[in-house]
mmCIF file of C-alpha atoms in Angstrom:
data_model
loop_
_atom_site.group_PDB
_atom_site.id
_atom_site.type_symbol
_atom_site.label_atom_id
_atom_site.label_comp_id
_atom_site.label_asym_id
_atom_site.label_seq_id
_atom_site.Cartn_x
_atom_site.Cartn_y
_atom_site.Cartn_z
ATOM 1 C CA UNK A 1456 59.374 101.344 2.451
ATOM 2 C CA UNK A 1457 61.476 101.558 5.603
ATOM 3 C CA UNK A 1458 65.075 100.401 5.328
ATOM 4 C CA UNK A 1459 66.158 97.475 7.482
ATOM 5 C CA UNK A 1460 68.154 98.599 10.481
ATOM 6 C CA UNK A 1461 71.383 96.827 11.459
ATOM 7 C CA UNK A 1462 72.050 96.804 15.214
ATOM 8 C CA UNK A 1463 75.401 98.227 16.282
ATOM 9 C CA UNK A 1464 77.257 98.518 19.575
ATOM 10 C CA UNK A 1465 80.106 100.643 20.872
ATOM 11 C CA UNK A 1466 83.247 98.551 20.565
ATOM 12 C CA UNK A 1467 85.979 100.942 21.562
ATOM 13 C CA UNK A 1468 87.311 104.458 21.614
ATOM 14 C CA UNK A 1469 90.844 105.424 20.707
ATOM 15 C CA UNK A 1470 92.924 106.970 23.446
ATOM 16 C CA UNK A 1471 95.605 108.377 21.129
ATOM 17 C CA UNK A 1472 94.709 111.274 18.860
ATOM 18 C CA UNK A 1473 94.423 110.755 15.118
ATOM 19 C CA UNK A 1474 94.680 114.466 14.524
ATOM 20 C CA UNK A 1475 94.360 117.402 16.862
ATOM 21 C CA UNK A 1476 91.082 117.199 18.765
ATOM 22 C CA UNK A 1477 89.767 114.121 16.936
ATOM 23 C CA UNK A 1478 89.317 110.510 18.071
ATOM 24 C CA UNK A 1479 88.080 107.304 16.449
ATOM 25 C CA UNK A 1480 84.962 105.684 17.891
ATOM 26 C CA UNK A 1481 84.545 102.136 16.607
ATOM 27 C CA UNK A 1482 81.029 100.750 16.254
ATOM 28 C CA UNK A 1483 80.621 96.991 15.792
ATOM 29 C CA UNK A 1484 77.816 95.023 14.162
ATOM 30 C CA UNK A 1485 76.173 93.075 16.999
ATOM 31 C CA UNK A 1486 75.537 89.925 14.981
ATOM 32 C CA UNK A 1487 78.338 90.137 12.438
ATOM 33 C CA UNK A 1488 82.005 90.987 11.854
ATOM 34 C CA UNK A 1489 81.668 94.490 10.399
ATOM 35 C CA UNK A 1490 82.961 97.610 12.166
ATOM 36 C CA UNK A 1491 82.659 101.273 11.248
ATOM 37 C CA UNK A 1492 84.924 104.108 12.473
ATOM 38 C CA UNK A 1493 83.306 107.393 13.469
ATOM 39 C CA UNK A 1494 85.580 110.406 13.903
ATOM 40 C CA UNK A 1495 84.480 112.459 16.903
ATOM 41 C CA UNK A 1496 85.718 115.461 18.870
ATOM 42 C CA UNK A 1497 87.455 115.457 22.229
ATOM 43 C CA UNK A 1498 84.416 116.528 24.360
ATOM 44 C CA UNK A 1499 82.257 113.776 22.843
ATOM 45 C CA UNK A 1500 85.091 111.276 23.262
ATOM 46 C CA UNK A 1501 85.261 112.219 26.940
ATOM 47 C CA UNK A 1502 81.494 111.779 27.334
ATOM 48 C CA UNK A 1503 81.577 108.352 25.689
ATOM 49 C CA UNK A 1504 84.725 107.222 27.512
ATOM 50 C CA UNK A 1505 83.280 108.185 30.903
ATOM 51 C CA UNK A 1506 80.264 105.982 30.233
ATOM 52 C CA UNK A 1507 82.353 103.084 28.909
ATOM 53 C CA UNK A 1508 84.516 103.211 32.020
ATOM 54 C CA UNK A 1509 81.520 103.735 34.369
ATOM 55 C CA UNK A 1510 82.954 107.013 35.664
ATOM 56 C CA UNK A 1511 80.566 109.211 37.632
ATOM 57 C CA UNK A 1512 81.340 112.905 37.279
ATOM 58 C CA UNK A 1513 80.792 115.274 40.230
ATOM 59 C CA UNK A 1514 78.199 117.230 38.229
ATOM 60 C CA UNK A 1515 76.074 116.022 35.302
ATOM 61 C CA UNK A 1516 77.600 116.306 31.851
ATOM 62 C CA UNK A 1517 75.425 117.594 28.981
ATOM 63 C CA UNK A 1518 74.429 114.099 27.830
ATOM 64 C CA UNK A 1519 73.583 113.077 31.405
ATOM 65 C CA UNK A 1520 71.412 116.196 31.712
ATOM 66 C CA UNK A 1521 69.588 115.371 28.461
ATOM 67 C CA UNK A 1522 68.894 111.805 29.632
ATOM 68 C CA UNK A 1523 67.706 113.012 33.051
ATOM 69 C CA UNK A 1524 65.364 115.604 31.514
ATOM 70 C CA UNK A 1525 63.881 113.034 29.129
ATOM 71 C CA UNK A 1526 63.268 110.648 32.028
ATOM 72 C CA UNK A 1527 61.797 113.396 34.231
ATOM 73 C CA UNK A 1528 59.244 114.276 31.556
ATOM 74 C CA UNK A 1529 58.356 110.665 30.764
ATOM 75 C CA UNK A 1530 60.117 110.612 27.417
ATOM 76 C CA UNK A 1531 61.699 107.317 26.364
ATOM 77 C CA UNK A 1532 64.620 107.287 23.942
ATOM 78 C CA UNK A 1533 63.684 104.494 21.559
ATOM 79 C CA UNK A 1534 66.662 104.306 19.219
ATOM 80 C CA UNK A 1535 69.528 106.031 17.493
ATOM 81 C CA UNK A 1536 69.608 105.612 13.733
ATOM 82 C CA UNK A 1537 72.731 106.402 11.700
ATOM 83 C CA UNK A 1538 70.946 106.772 8.388
ATOM 84 C CA UNK A 1539 73.393 108.394 5.961
ATOM 85 C CA UNK A 1540 77.082 108.944 5.243
ATOM 86 C CA UNK A 1541 77.707 112.121 3.283
ATOM 87 C CA UNK A 1542 80.888 114.101 2.640
ATOM 88 C CA UNK A 1543 82.746 112.127 5.314
ATOM 89 C CA UNK A 1544 80.069 112.733 7.964
ATOM 90 C CA UNK A 1545 77.607 110.251 9.493
ATOM 91 C CA UNK A 1546 74.080 111.681 9.775
ATOM 92 C CA UNK A 1547 71.968 110.445 12.682
ATOM 93 C CA UNK A 1548 68.643 110.916 14.392
ATOM 94 C CA UNK A 1549 67.302 110.093 17.837
ATOM 95 C CA UNK A 1550 63.782 108.642 18.034
ATOM 96 C CA UNK A 1551 61.789 109.192 21.216
ATOM 97 C CA UNK A 1552 58.263 108.844 22.517
ATOM 98 C CA UNK A 1553 56.143 110.188 25.350
ATOM 99 C CA UNK A 1554 53.763 107.235 25.052
ATOM 100 C CA UNK A 1555 51.477 108.998 22.595
ATOM 101 C CA UNK A 1556 53.731 110.589 20.016
ATOM 102 C CA UNK A 1557 56.927 109.329 18.413
ATOM 103 C CA UNK A 1558 59.280 111.932 17.039
ATOM 104 C CA UNK A 1559 62.769 111.839 15.553
ATOM 105 C CA UNK A 1560 65.248 114.683 15.893
ATOM 106 C CA UNK A 1561 68.447 115.312 13.984
ATOM 107 C CA UNK A 1562 71.621 114.793 15.996
ATOM 108 C CA UNK A 1563 75.359 114.617 15.639
ATOM 109 C CA UNK A 1564 76.281 110.926 15.696
ATOM 110 C CA UNK A 1565 78.646 111.378 18.637
ATOM 111 C CA UNK A 1566 75.935 113.055 20.743
ATOM 112 C CA UNK A 1567 73.344 110.458 19.754
ATOM 113 C CA UNK A 1568 75.638 107.607 20.767
ATOM 114 C CA UNK A 1569 76.556 109.283 24.075
ATOM 115 C CA UNK A 1570 72.827 109.626 24.848
ATOM 116 C CA UNK A 1571 72.080 106.046 23.758
ATOM 117 C CA UNK A 1572 74.769 104.799 26.135
ATOM 118 C CA UNK A 1573 73.089 106.633 29.010
ATOM 119 C CA UNK A 1574 69.545 105.510 28.230
ATOM 120 C CA UNK A 1575 70.127 101.970 26.983
ATOM 121 C CA UNK A 1576 68.660 102.849 23.577
ATOM 122 C CA UNK A 1577 69.749 100.624 20.689
ATOM 123 C CA UNK A 1578 71.956 101.983 17.902
ATOM 124 C CA UNK A 1579 71.176 101.103 14.285
ATOM 125 C CA UNK A 1580 72.541 101.789 10.831
ATOM 126 C CA UNK A 1581 71.876 100.581 7.269
ATOM 127 C CA UNK A 1582 73.336 97.920 4.970
ATOM 128 C CA UNK A 1583 74.423 100.703 2.635
ATOM 129 C CA UNK A 1584 76.514 102.405 5.329
ATOM 130 C CA UNK A 1585 78.117 99.110 6.360
ATOM 131 C CA UNK A 1586 79.003 98.411 2.726
ATOM 132 C CA UNK A 1587 80.426 101.893 2.168
ATOM 133 C CA UNK A 1588 82.236 102.501 5.457
ATOM 134 C CA UNK A 1589 82.594 99.120 7.131
ATOM 135 C CA UNK A 1590 85.603 96.868 7.518
ATOM 136 C CA UNK A 1591 86.138 93.375 8.909
ATOM 137 C CA UNK A 1592 88.717 92.595 11.568
ATOM 138 C CA UNK A 1593 90.792 89.544 10.752
ATOM 139 C CA UNK A 1594 92.393 87.848 13.759
ATOM 140 C CA UNK A 1595 93.542 84.437 12.629
ATOM 141 C CA UNK A 1596 95.786 82.202 14.774
ATOM 142 C CA UNK A 1597 99.447 82.120 13.777
ATOM 143 C CA UNK A 1598 102.408 79.860 14.492
ATOM 144 C CA UNK A 1599 104.237 80.643 17.707
ATOM 145 C CA UNK A 1600 107.324 81.775 15.801
ATOM 146 C CA UNK A 1601 105.368 84.037 13.449
ATOM 147 C CA UNK A 1602 103.982 87.145 15.046
ATOM 148 C CA UNK A 1603 103.648 89.515 12.094
ATOM 149 C CA UNK A 1604 101.421 89.523 9.021
ATOM 150 C CA UNK A 1605 102.309 90.941 5.590
ATOM 151 C CA UNK A 1606 101.352 94.463 6.646
ATOM 152 C CA UNK A 1607 103.544 94.333 9.755
ATOM 153 C CA UNK A 1608 100.684 93.915 12.226
ATOM 154 C CA UNK A 1609 100.898 91.502 15.124
ATOM 155 C CA UNK A 1610 98.244 88.825 14.694
ATOM 156 C CA UNK A 1611 96.429 85.959 16.347
ATOM 157 C CA UNK A 1612 97.827 84.384 19.528
ATOM 158 C CA UNK A 1613 100.930 86.582 19.300
ATOM 159 C CA UNK A 1614 98.725 89.643 19.820
ATOM 160 C CA UNK A 1615 96.460 88.152 22.461
ATOM 161 C CA UNK A 1616 99.459 87.107 24.568
ATOM 162 C CA UNK A 1617 100.872 90.643 24.794
ATOM 163 C CA UNK A 1618 100.331 92.667 28.014
ATOM 164 C CA UNK A 1619 97.651 95.377 27.962
ATOM 165 C CA UNK A 1620 100.114 98.291 28.145
ATOM 166 C CA UNK A 1621 101.965 96.956 25.068
ATOM 167 C CA UNK A 1622 98.697 96.493 23.202
ATOM 168 C CA UNK A 1623 97.698 100.060 24.053
ATOM 169 C CA UNK A 1624 101.013 101.376 22.635
ATOM 170 C CA UNK A 1625 100.488 99.351 19.445
ATOM 171 C CA UNK A 1626 96.936 100.685 19.173
ATOM 172 C CA UNK A 1627 98.109 104.278 19.608
ATOM 173 C CA UNK A 1628 100.676 103.800 16.827
ATOM 174 C CA UNK A 1629 97.968 102.381 14.556
ATOM 175 C CA UNK A 1630 95.756 105.384 15.324
ATOM 176 C CA UNK A 1631 98.569 107.815 14.519
ATOM 177 C CA UNK A 1632 98.884 106.086 11.127
ATOM 178 C CA UNK A 1633 95.075 106.295 10.756
ATOM 179 C CA UNK A 1634 94.967 102.495 10.455
ATOM 180 C CA UNK A 1635 91.445 102.152 11.865
ATOM 181 C CA UNK A 1636 91.166 98.429 11.189
ATOM 182 C CA UNK A 1637 94.260 97.596 13.212
ATOM 183 C CA UNK A 1638 93.290 100.074 15.966
ATOM 184 C CA UNK A 1639 89.837 98.529 16.246
ATOM 185 C CA UNK A 1640 91.250 95.005 16.321
ATOM 186 C CA UNK A 1641 93.676 95.929 19.094
ATOM 187 C CA UNK A 1642 90.959 97.781 21.040
ATOM 188 C CA UNK A 1643 88.767 94.685 20.979
ATOM 189 C CA UNK A 1644 91.622 92.522 22.295
ATOM 190 C CA UNK A 1645 92.398 95.099 25.027
ATOM 191 C CA UNK A 1646 88.739 95.235 26.105
ATOM 192 C CA UNK A 1647 88.532 91.435 26.217
ATOM 193 C CA UNK A 1648 91.708 91.207 28.301
ATOM 194 C CA UNK A 1649 90.540 93.927 30.708
ATOM 195 C CA UNK A 1650 87.161 92.222 31.165
ATOM 196 C CA UNK A 1651 88.912 89.042 32.391
ATOM 197 C CA UNK A 1652 91.199 90.834 34.891
#
């Protein structure tokens, strides 16, 4: 029996480093509050960031080349499925079809997501992974004179009213502390503010 897939989307990518050469990619449940952090390397972070920011590179990057080759040969990328979390690593596969055959190939999650972003393929995971690795962002309104919660995080309106550059500094500090929940919450606020500029 096939497991039910939960649709995910790319929510944000940390700019500050968590540790040397590693970044946090935050995936968000499309119809729910759960997020999962995926630790990825610098090259993959660059590939994902360039797509998020709609940057066109002078020459095709590896993921662009893969997408172009698939298109040239009539191969459609159907989905990315993050199917297992084992020893701190997310295991993923890319499903594709040429119209007659459907095949799935093993892939690093970061590469699979970078390709999905270039082909418009949906990203899925399982209930089990969300339960094991997921977290919920809490962003409740606060009184105007209260801008910190018990853990020292800025919350609610106090956070949303801060300028983008301040929010980015707060996010980078959260990333340095490996506080993925706070980093993801701040990234979402930053993205929302930038989209309204």
